[in-house]
């Protein structure tokens, strides 16, 4: 028996419903301007708004292990980006301004003048752009293994290939391979998680949608959308940068560099996690995340980025 098979047989079976069955939540669709936006919501709507923004080809279920902890303090909305999940699927290449526009319409539809933002990968890219361009609508932010500051051809090609193969043939094995790219421990990719994403990839309009949301893996398109050092320096929000020791998109040093450029930024490193630390290490993620969003920890009270030790 392989070590992976052994780990799978020893780990208790989990499912999306296991993560949500004790959570008071709703699922639905919000008409946000021209974007029919699918969401998962938890928490009293009188509380401050927190937006969870997923990564490329992702969906709101990326945050099922975070809703309960955050709903105690926030009105939490995990949305499907335009061109993703079950939201509107445009017929044009999707670039960062399109996601930013959707987020603005979501805030307007919620009647929220401002919100806390937590974005993973693409979601972090959008969060950083939003914080730089719309500081009046942003409270505290979390940039979780964010994209948009690097253009590694090997990573981009791998991501493009895995995503398009799964879009063209949403078979169990191809969807599984795409999800395993996200994890430090591939046994975290359960049958339930595979089926959740497979159902999205089986939608008749998904192949076209995937081509559109893969636009940012094109070098020229990516170049004009990237987050510059000046953009990071323009972010005034209190910002926590989350990186992991096994992130497939880039090293911890990149997270450190990003945090050092944001005036009110600091770095937190989660060990033994990949591109989805909020899912792989939810207890650690929820603790440091809430400490930041609730103001228990800030850049001012955190060890400087220069002196902080990075776990080996």
Short mmCIF file of C-alpha atoms in Angstrom, two decimals:
data_model
loop_
_atom_site.label_atom_id
_atom_site.label_comp_id
_atom_site.label_asym_id
_atom_site.label_seq_id
_atom_site.Cartn_x
_atom_site.Cartn_y
_atom_site.Cartn_z
CA UNK A 1 0.00 0.00 0.00
CA UNK A 2 1.40 3.40 -0.96
CA UNK A 3 1.96 6.05 1.70
CA UNK A 4 -0.69 8.22 0.03
CA UNK A 5 -3.25 5.40 0.08
CA UNK A 6 -2.34 4.68 3.70
CA UNK A 7 -2.85 8.33 4.63
CA UNK A 8 -6.21 8.37 2.88
CA UNK A 9 -7.39 5.27 4.74
CA UNK A 10 -6.22 6.60 8.12
CA UNK A 11 -7.65 10.10 7.76
CA UNK A 12 -11.34 10.48 8.73
CA UNK A 13 -13.50 11.03 5.66
CA UNK A 14 -14.47 14.65 5.18
CA UNK A 15 -16.89 16.40 2.88
CA UNK A 16 -18.16 19.87 2.17
CA UNK A 17 -21.25 18.99 4.16
CA UNK A 18 -19.11 17.92 7.13
CA UNK A 19 -17.67 21.44 7.06
CA UNK A 20 -21.06 23.14 6.79
CA UNK A 21 -23.52 20.95 8.70
CA UNK A 22 -23.18 22.95 11.93
CA UNK A 23 -22.98 26.31 10.18
CA UNK A 24 -25.95 28.61 9.85
CA UNK A 25 -25.45 29.70 6.26
CA UNK A 26 -27.26 30.45 3.03
CA UNK A 27 -26.39 29.87 -0.59
CA UNK A 28 -27.84 31.94 -3.38
CA UNK A 29 -27.37 34.39 -6.19
CA UNK A 30 -26.89 38.13 -5.97
CA UNK A 31 -27.54 40.38 -8.94
CA UNK A 32 -24.49 42.61 -8.71
CA UNK A 33 -24.79 45.03 -11.61
CA UNK A 34 -24.51 42.89 -14.76
CA UNK A 35 -23.06 39.96 -12.80
CA UNK A 36 -25.26 37.19 -11.46
CA UNK A 37 -23.00 36.28 -8.56
CA UNK A 38 -23.30 33.07 -6.62
CA UNK A 39 -22.44 33.22 -2.92
CA UNK A 40 -22.19 31.40 0.36
CA UNK A 41 -23.16 33.67 3.28
CA UNK A 42 -22.86 33.27 7.03
CA UNK A 43 -23.18 35.70 9.91
CA UNK A 44 -25.56 38.44 10.92
CA UNK A 45 -25.89 41.06 8.21
CA UNK A 46 -25.67 43.81 10.82
CA UNK A 47 -22.01 42.89 11.33
CA UNK A 48 -19.12 44.28 9.23
CA UNK A 49 -18.84 42.75 5.75
CA UNK A 50 -16.02 40.33 4.99
CA UNK A 51 -15.49 39.18 1.40
CA UNK A 52 -13.68 35.90 0.72
CA UNK A 53 -12.27 35.82 -2.83
CA UNK A 54 -11.06 32.53 -4.32
CA UNK A 55 -8.34 31.66 -6.82
CA UNK A 56 -8.31 31.01 -10.56
CA UNK A 57 -10.83 28.33 -11.68
CA UNK A 58 -11.96 28.21 -8.04
CA UNK A 59 -15.27 28.73 -6.28
CA UNK A 60 -16.83 29.70 -2.95
CA UNK A 61 -16.31 26.23 -1.44
CA UNK A 62 -12.65 27.13 -1.00
CA UNK A 63 -13.82 28.76 2.25
CA UNK A 64 -16.19 26.19 3.73
CA UNK A 65 -13.76 25.60 6.63
CA UNK A 66 -13.63 29.29 7.49
CA UNK A 67 -17.27 30.41 7.47
CA UNK A 68 -18.23 29.32 10.98
CA UNK A 69 -15.28 30.94 12.79
CA UNK A 70 -15.66 34.23 10.94
CA UNK A 71 -19.46 34.39 11.09
CA UNK A 72 -19.20 35.05 14.82
CA UNK A 73 -17.73 38.46 14.02
CA UNK A 74 -18.62 39.30 10.41
CA UNK A 75 -21.25 39.12 7.72
CA UNK A 76 -19.21 36.73 5.58
CA UNK A 77 -19.67 36.44 1.83
CA UNK A 78 -17.67 33.89 -0.16
CA UNK A 79 -18.49 34.60 -3.79
CA UNK A 80 -17.87 32.95 -7.13
CA UNK A 81 -15.94 35.34 -9.33
CA UNK A 82 -17.36 36.21 -12.74
CA UNK A 83 -16.41 33.42 -15.15
CA UNK A 84 -16.08 30.99 -12.22
CA UNK A 85 -18.21 28.58 -10.25
CA UNK A 86 -21.87 29.27 -10.96
CA UNK A 87 -21.61 33.00 -11.57
CA UNK A 88 -22.08 34.79 -14.91
CA UNK A 89 -19.80 33.47 -17.67
CA UNK A 90 -18.70 36.32 -19.98
CA UNK A 91 -17.57 35.60 -23.55
CA UNK A 92 -14.46 37.80 -23.38
CA UNK A 93 -11.04 37.35 -21.76
CA UNK A 94 -11.18 38.17 -18.06
CA UNK A 95 -8.63 40.61 -16.68
CA UNK A 96 -8.26 42.14 -13.23
CA UNK A 97 -10.46 45.21 -13.96
CA UNK A 98 -13.39 42.86 -14.69
CA UNK A 99 -13.08 41.21 -11.27
CA UNK A 100 -12.64 44.60 -9.60
CA UNK A 101 -15.83 45.81 -11.30
CA UNK A 102 -17.73 42.77 -10.05
CA UNK A 103 -16.53 43.36 -6.48
CA UNK A 104 -17.68 46.99 -6.61
CA UNK A 105 -21.13 45.88 -7.75
CA UNK A 106 -21.23 43.22 -5.01
CA UNK A 107 -20.49 45.82 -2.33
CA UNK A 108 -23.14 48.10 -3.82
CA UNK A 109 -25.69 45.28 -3.90
CA UNK A 110 -24.94 44.50 -0.26
CA UNK A 111 -25.28 48.17 0.67
CA UNK A 112 -21.75 48.09 2.08
CA UNK A 113 -19.73 51.29 1.90
CA UNK A 114 -16.63 49.30 2.78
CA UNK A 115 -15.55 45.78 3.67
CA UNK A 116 -12.73 43.60 4.88
CA UNK A 117 -11.18 41.57 2.07
CA UNK A 118 -9.43 38.20 2.13
CA UNK A 119 -8.23 36.88 -1.20
CA UNK A 120 -6.37 33.71 -2.13
CA UNK A 121 -4.20 33.60 -5.27
CA UNK A 122 -6.30 35.42 -7.91
CA UNK A 123 -8.44 36.70 -5.05
CA UNK A 124 -5.36 38.21 -3.42
CA UNK A 125 -4.41 39.82 -6.71
CA UNK A 126 -7.87 41.40 -6.96
CA UNK A 127 -7.75 42.43 -3.29
CA UNK A 128 -4.40 44.17 -3.73
CA UNK A 129 -5.62 46.02 -6.81
CA UNK A 130 -8.85 46.98 -5.08
CA UNK A 131 -7.04 48.23 -1.98
CA UNK A 132 -4.67 50.34 -4.10
CA UNK A 133 -7.40 51.82 -6.30
CA UNK A 134 -10.37 52.05 -3.88
CA UNK A 135 -8.92 52.75 -0.42
CA UNK A 136 -12.19 54.32 0.72
CA UNK A 137 -14.00 50.98 0.38
CA UNK A 138 -11.40 48.77 2.03
CA UNK A 139 -10.89 48.05 5.71
CA UNK A 140 -8.36 45.37 6.71
CA UNK A 141 -7.11 42.98 4.02
CA UNK A 142 -5.50 39.57 3.81
CA UNK A 143 -3.34 38.60 0.82
CA UNK A 144 -3.23 34.81 0.90
CA UNK A 145 -0.60 33.22 -1.41
CA UNK A 146 -1.53 36.08 -3.73
CA UNK A 147 -0.97 36.18 -7.46
CA UNK A 148 -0.08 39.11 -9.64
CA UNK A 149 3.46 39.93 -8.52
CA UNK A 150 5.24 37.07 -10.33
CA UNK A 151 5.21 35.77 -13.88
CA UNK A 152 6.98 32.43 -13.72
CA UNK A 153 6.54 30.79 -17.15
CA UNK A 154 6.78 27.28 -15.72
CA UNK A 155 4.10 27.90 -13.09
CA UNK A 156 1.85 29.64 -15.62
CA UNK A 157 2.20 26.83 -18.14
CA UNK A 158 1.54 24.15 -15.52
CA UNK A 159 -1.54 25.95 -14.24
CA UNK A 160 -2.83 26.56 -17.78
CA UNK A 161 -2.29 22.93 -18.83
CA UNK A 162 -3.91 21.38 -15.74
CA UNK A 163 -6.87 23.77 -15.93
CA UNK A 164 -7.54 23.40 -19.66
CA UNK A 165 -7.13 19.61 -19.59
CA UNK A 166 -9.74 19.43 -16.83
CA UNK A 167 -12.02 21.83 -18.75
CA UNK A 168 -11.81 19.82 -21.97
CA UNK A 169 -12.21 16.51 -20.16
CA UNK A 170 -13.70 17.00 -16.68
CA UNK A 171 -12.91 13.44 -15.73
CA UNK A 172 -12.31 12.40 -12.15
CA UNK A 173 -8.54 12.06 -12.63
CA UNK A 174 -8.05 15.40 -14.38
CA UNK A 175 -10.11 17.34 -11.83
CA UNK A 176 -8.25 15.50 -9.06
CA UNK A 177 -4.89 16.47 -10.57
CA UNK A 178 -5.94 20.13 -10.74
CA UNK A 179 -6.97 20.10 -7.08
CA UNK A 180 -3.84 18.26 -5.96
CA UNK A 181 -1.77 21.14 -7.38
CA UNK A 182 -3.24 23.27 -4.61
CA UNK A 183 -2.25 21.06 -1.70
CA UNK A 184 0.95 20.25 0.13
CA UNK A 185 -0.73 16.98 1.12
CA UNK A 186 -2.58 15.53 -1.90
CA UNK A 187 -4.66 13.26 0.35
CA UNK A 188 -6.55 16.42 1.38
CA UNK A 189 -8.27 16.14 -2.01
CA UNK A 190 -11.24 14.01 -1.02
CA UNK A 191 -13.79 12.41 -3.32
CA UNK A 192 -16.33 14.98 -2.17
CA UNK A 193 -14.09 17.92 -3.06
CA UNK A 194 -13.36 16.39 -6.47
CA UNK A 195 -17.06 15.92 -7.18
CA UNK A 196 -17.87 19.47 -6.04
CA UNK A 197 -15.45 20.89 -8.61
CA UNK A 198 -16.22 18.29 -11.26
CA UNK A 199 -19.87 19.42 -11.26
CA UNK A 200 -18.72 22.99 -11.97
CA UNK A 201 -16.40 21.84 -14.75
CA UNK A 202 -19.22 19.78 -16.32
CA UNK A 203 -21.31 22.87 -17.01
CA UNK A 204 -21.91 23.28 -20.77
CA UNK A 205 -20.33 26.74 -20.77
CA UNK A 206 -17.30 25.84 -18.65
CA UNK A 207 -14.76 25.18 -21.43
CA UNK A 208 -15.34 28.65 -22.88
CA UNK A 209 -15.34 30.18 -19.39
CA UNK A 210 -12.06 28.49 -18.55
CA UNK A 211 -10.47 29.84 -21.72
CA UNK A 212 -11.62 33.31 -20.66
CA UNK A 213 -10.36 33.09 -17.07
CA UNK A 214 -7.04 31.60 -18.23
CA UNK A 215 -6.30 34.92 -20.00
CA UNK A 216 -4.06 35.95 -17.10
CA UNK A 217 -1.72 33.04 -17.86
CA UNK A 218 -0.91 34.67 -21.22
CA UNK A 219 2.39 36.56 -20.71
CA UNK A 220 1.34 39.80 -22.40
CA UNK A 221 -2.07 39.90 -20.73
CA UNK A 222 -0.50 39.12 -17.37
CA UNK A 223 2.10 41.85 -17.80
CA UNK A 224 -0.45 44.65 -18.12
CA UNK A 225 -2.41 43.39 -15.11
CA UNK A 226 0.42 42.76 -12.68
CA UNK A 227 0.74 44.40 -9.27
CA UNK A 228 3.81 46.62 -9.24
CA UNK A 229 5.96 47.58 -6.28
CA UNK A 230 4.42 51.05 -6.51
CA UNK A 231 0.94 49.51 -6.33
CA UNK A 232 1.88 47.65 -3.14
CA UNK A 233 3.39 50.81 -1.67
CA UNK A 234 0.10 52.62 -2.36
CA UNK A 235 -1.93 50.22 -0.21
CA UNK A 236 -2.80 52.00 3.03
CA UNK A 237 -4.95 49.27 4.57
CA UNK A 238 -3.70 47.13 7.43
CA UNK A 239 -2.54 44.10 5.45
CA UNK A 240 -1.56 40.59 6.49
CA UNK A 241 0.31 38.62 3.85
CA UNK A 242 -0.11 34.86 4.30
CA UNK A 243 2.40 32.54 2.67
CA UNK A 244 3.17 28.86 3.08
CA UNK A 245 6.30 26.76 3.09
CA UNK A 246 5.02 24.56 0.25
CA UNK A 247 3.24 27.03 -1.99
CA UNK A 248 3.57 25.89 -5.64
CA UNK A 249 3.36 29.40 -7.07
CA UNK A 250 6.38 30.96 -5.37
CA UNK A 251 8.70 30.96 -2.34
CA UNK A 252 8.16 32.45 1.10
CA UNK A 253 10.65 35.16 0.14
CA UNK A 254 8.06 36.56 -2.27
CA UNK A 255 5.53 36.85 0.53
CA UNK A 256 8.15 38.60 2.63
CA UNK A 257 8.93 41.01 -0.22
CA UNK A 258 5.24 41.84 -0.72
CA UNK A 259 4.71 42.48 2.99
CA UNK A 260 7.81 44.69 3.20
CA UNK A 261 6.48 46.96 0.44
CA UNK A 262 3.05 47.56 2.00
CA UNK A 263 3.33 50.39 4.55
CA UNK A 264 1.03 48.65 7.05
CA UNK A 265 1.86 45.10 5.98
CA UNK A 266 3.32 42.09 7.76
CA UNK A 267 3.95 38.44 6.94
CA UNK A 268 2.57 35.26 8.50
CA UNK A 269 3.96 31.91 7.36
CA UNK A 270 1.93 28.69 7.64
CA UNK A 271 4.04 25.55 7.60
CA UNK A 272 3.25 22.34 5.70
CA UNK A 273 0.54 23.91 3.55
CA UNK A 274 0.28 24.65 -0.16
CA UNK A 275 -1.83 27.12 -2.12
CA UNK A 276 -5.00 26.61 -0.03
CA UNK A 277 -3.86 27.13 3.59
CA UNK A 278 -7.37 28.22 4.57
CA UNK A 279 -8.51 24.69 3.67
CA UNK A 280 -5.44 22.60 4.56
CA UNK A 281 -4.70 24.28 7.89
CA UNK A 282 -8.01 25.89 8.88
CA UNK A 283 -7.34 26.09 12.62
CA UNK A 284 -4.08 27.99 12.13
CA UNK A 285 -5.51 30.11 9.33
CA UNK A 286 -8.67 31.04 11.22
CA UNK A 287 -6.69 32.03 14.31
CA UNK A 288 -4.20 34.33 12.61
CA UNK A 289 -6.86 35.62 10.23
CA UNK A 290 -9.22 36.66 13.00
CA UNK A 291 -6.36 38.13 15.04
CA UNK A 292 -5.62 40.38 12.09
CA UNK A 293 -9.16 41.29 11.08
CA UNK A 294 -10.20 42.04 14.65
CA UNK A 295 -7.13 44.21 15.24
CA UNK A 296 -5.50 41.93 17.80
CA UNK A 297 -2.35 41.94 15.65
CA UNK A 298 -1.20 44.66 13.29
CA UNK A 299 1.93 45.62 11.40
CA UNK A 300 2.84 48.00 14.22
CA UNK A 301 2.76 45.23 16.80
CA UNK A 302 4.33 42.54 14.66
CA UNK A 303 8.01 41.68 14.29
CA UNK A 304 9.48 43.53 11.32
CA UNK A 305 9.56 41.68 8.03
CA UNK A 306 13.33 41.99 7.99
CA UNK A 307 13.90 40.22 11.30
CA UNK A 308 11.14 37.63 11.19
CA UNK A 309 12.30 34.05 11.05
CA UNK A 310 10.97 31.94 8.19
CA UNK A 311 10.30 28.32 9.12
CA UNK A 312 12.53 25.93 7.25
#
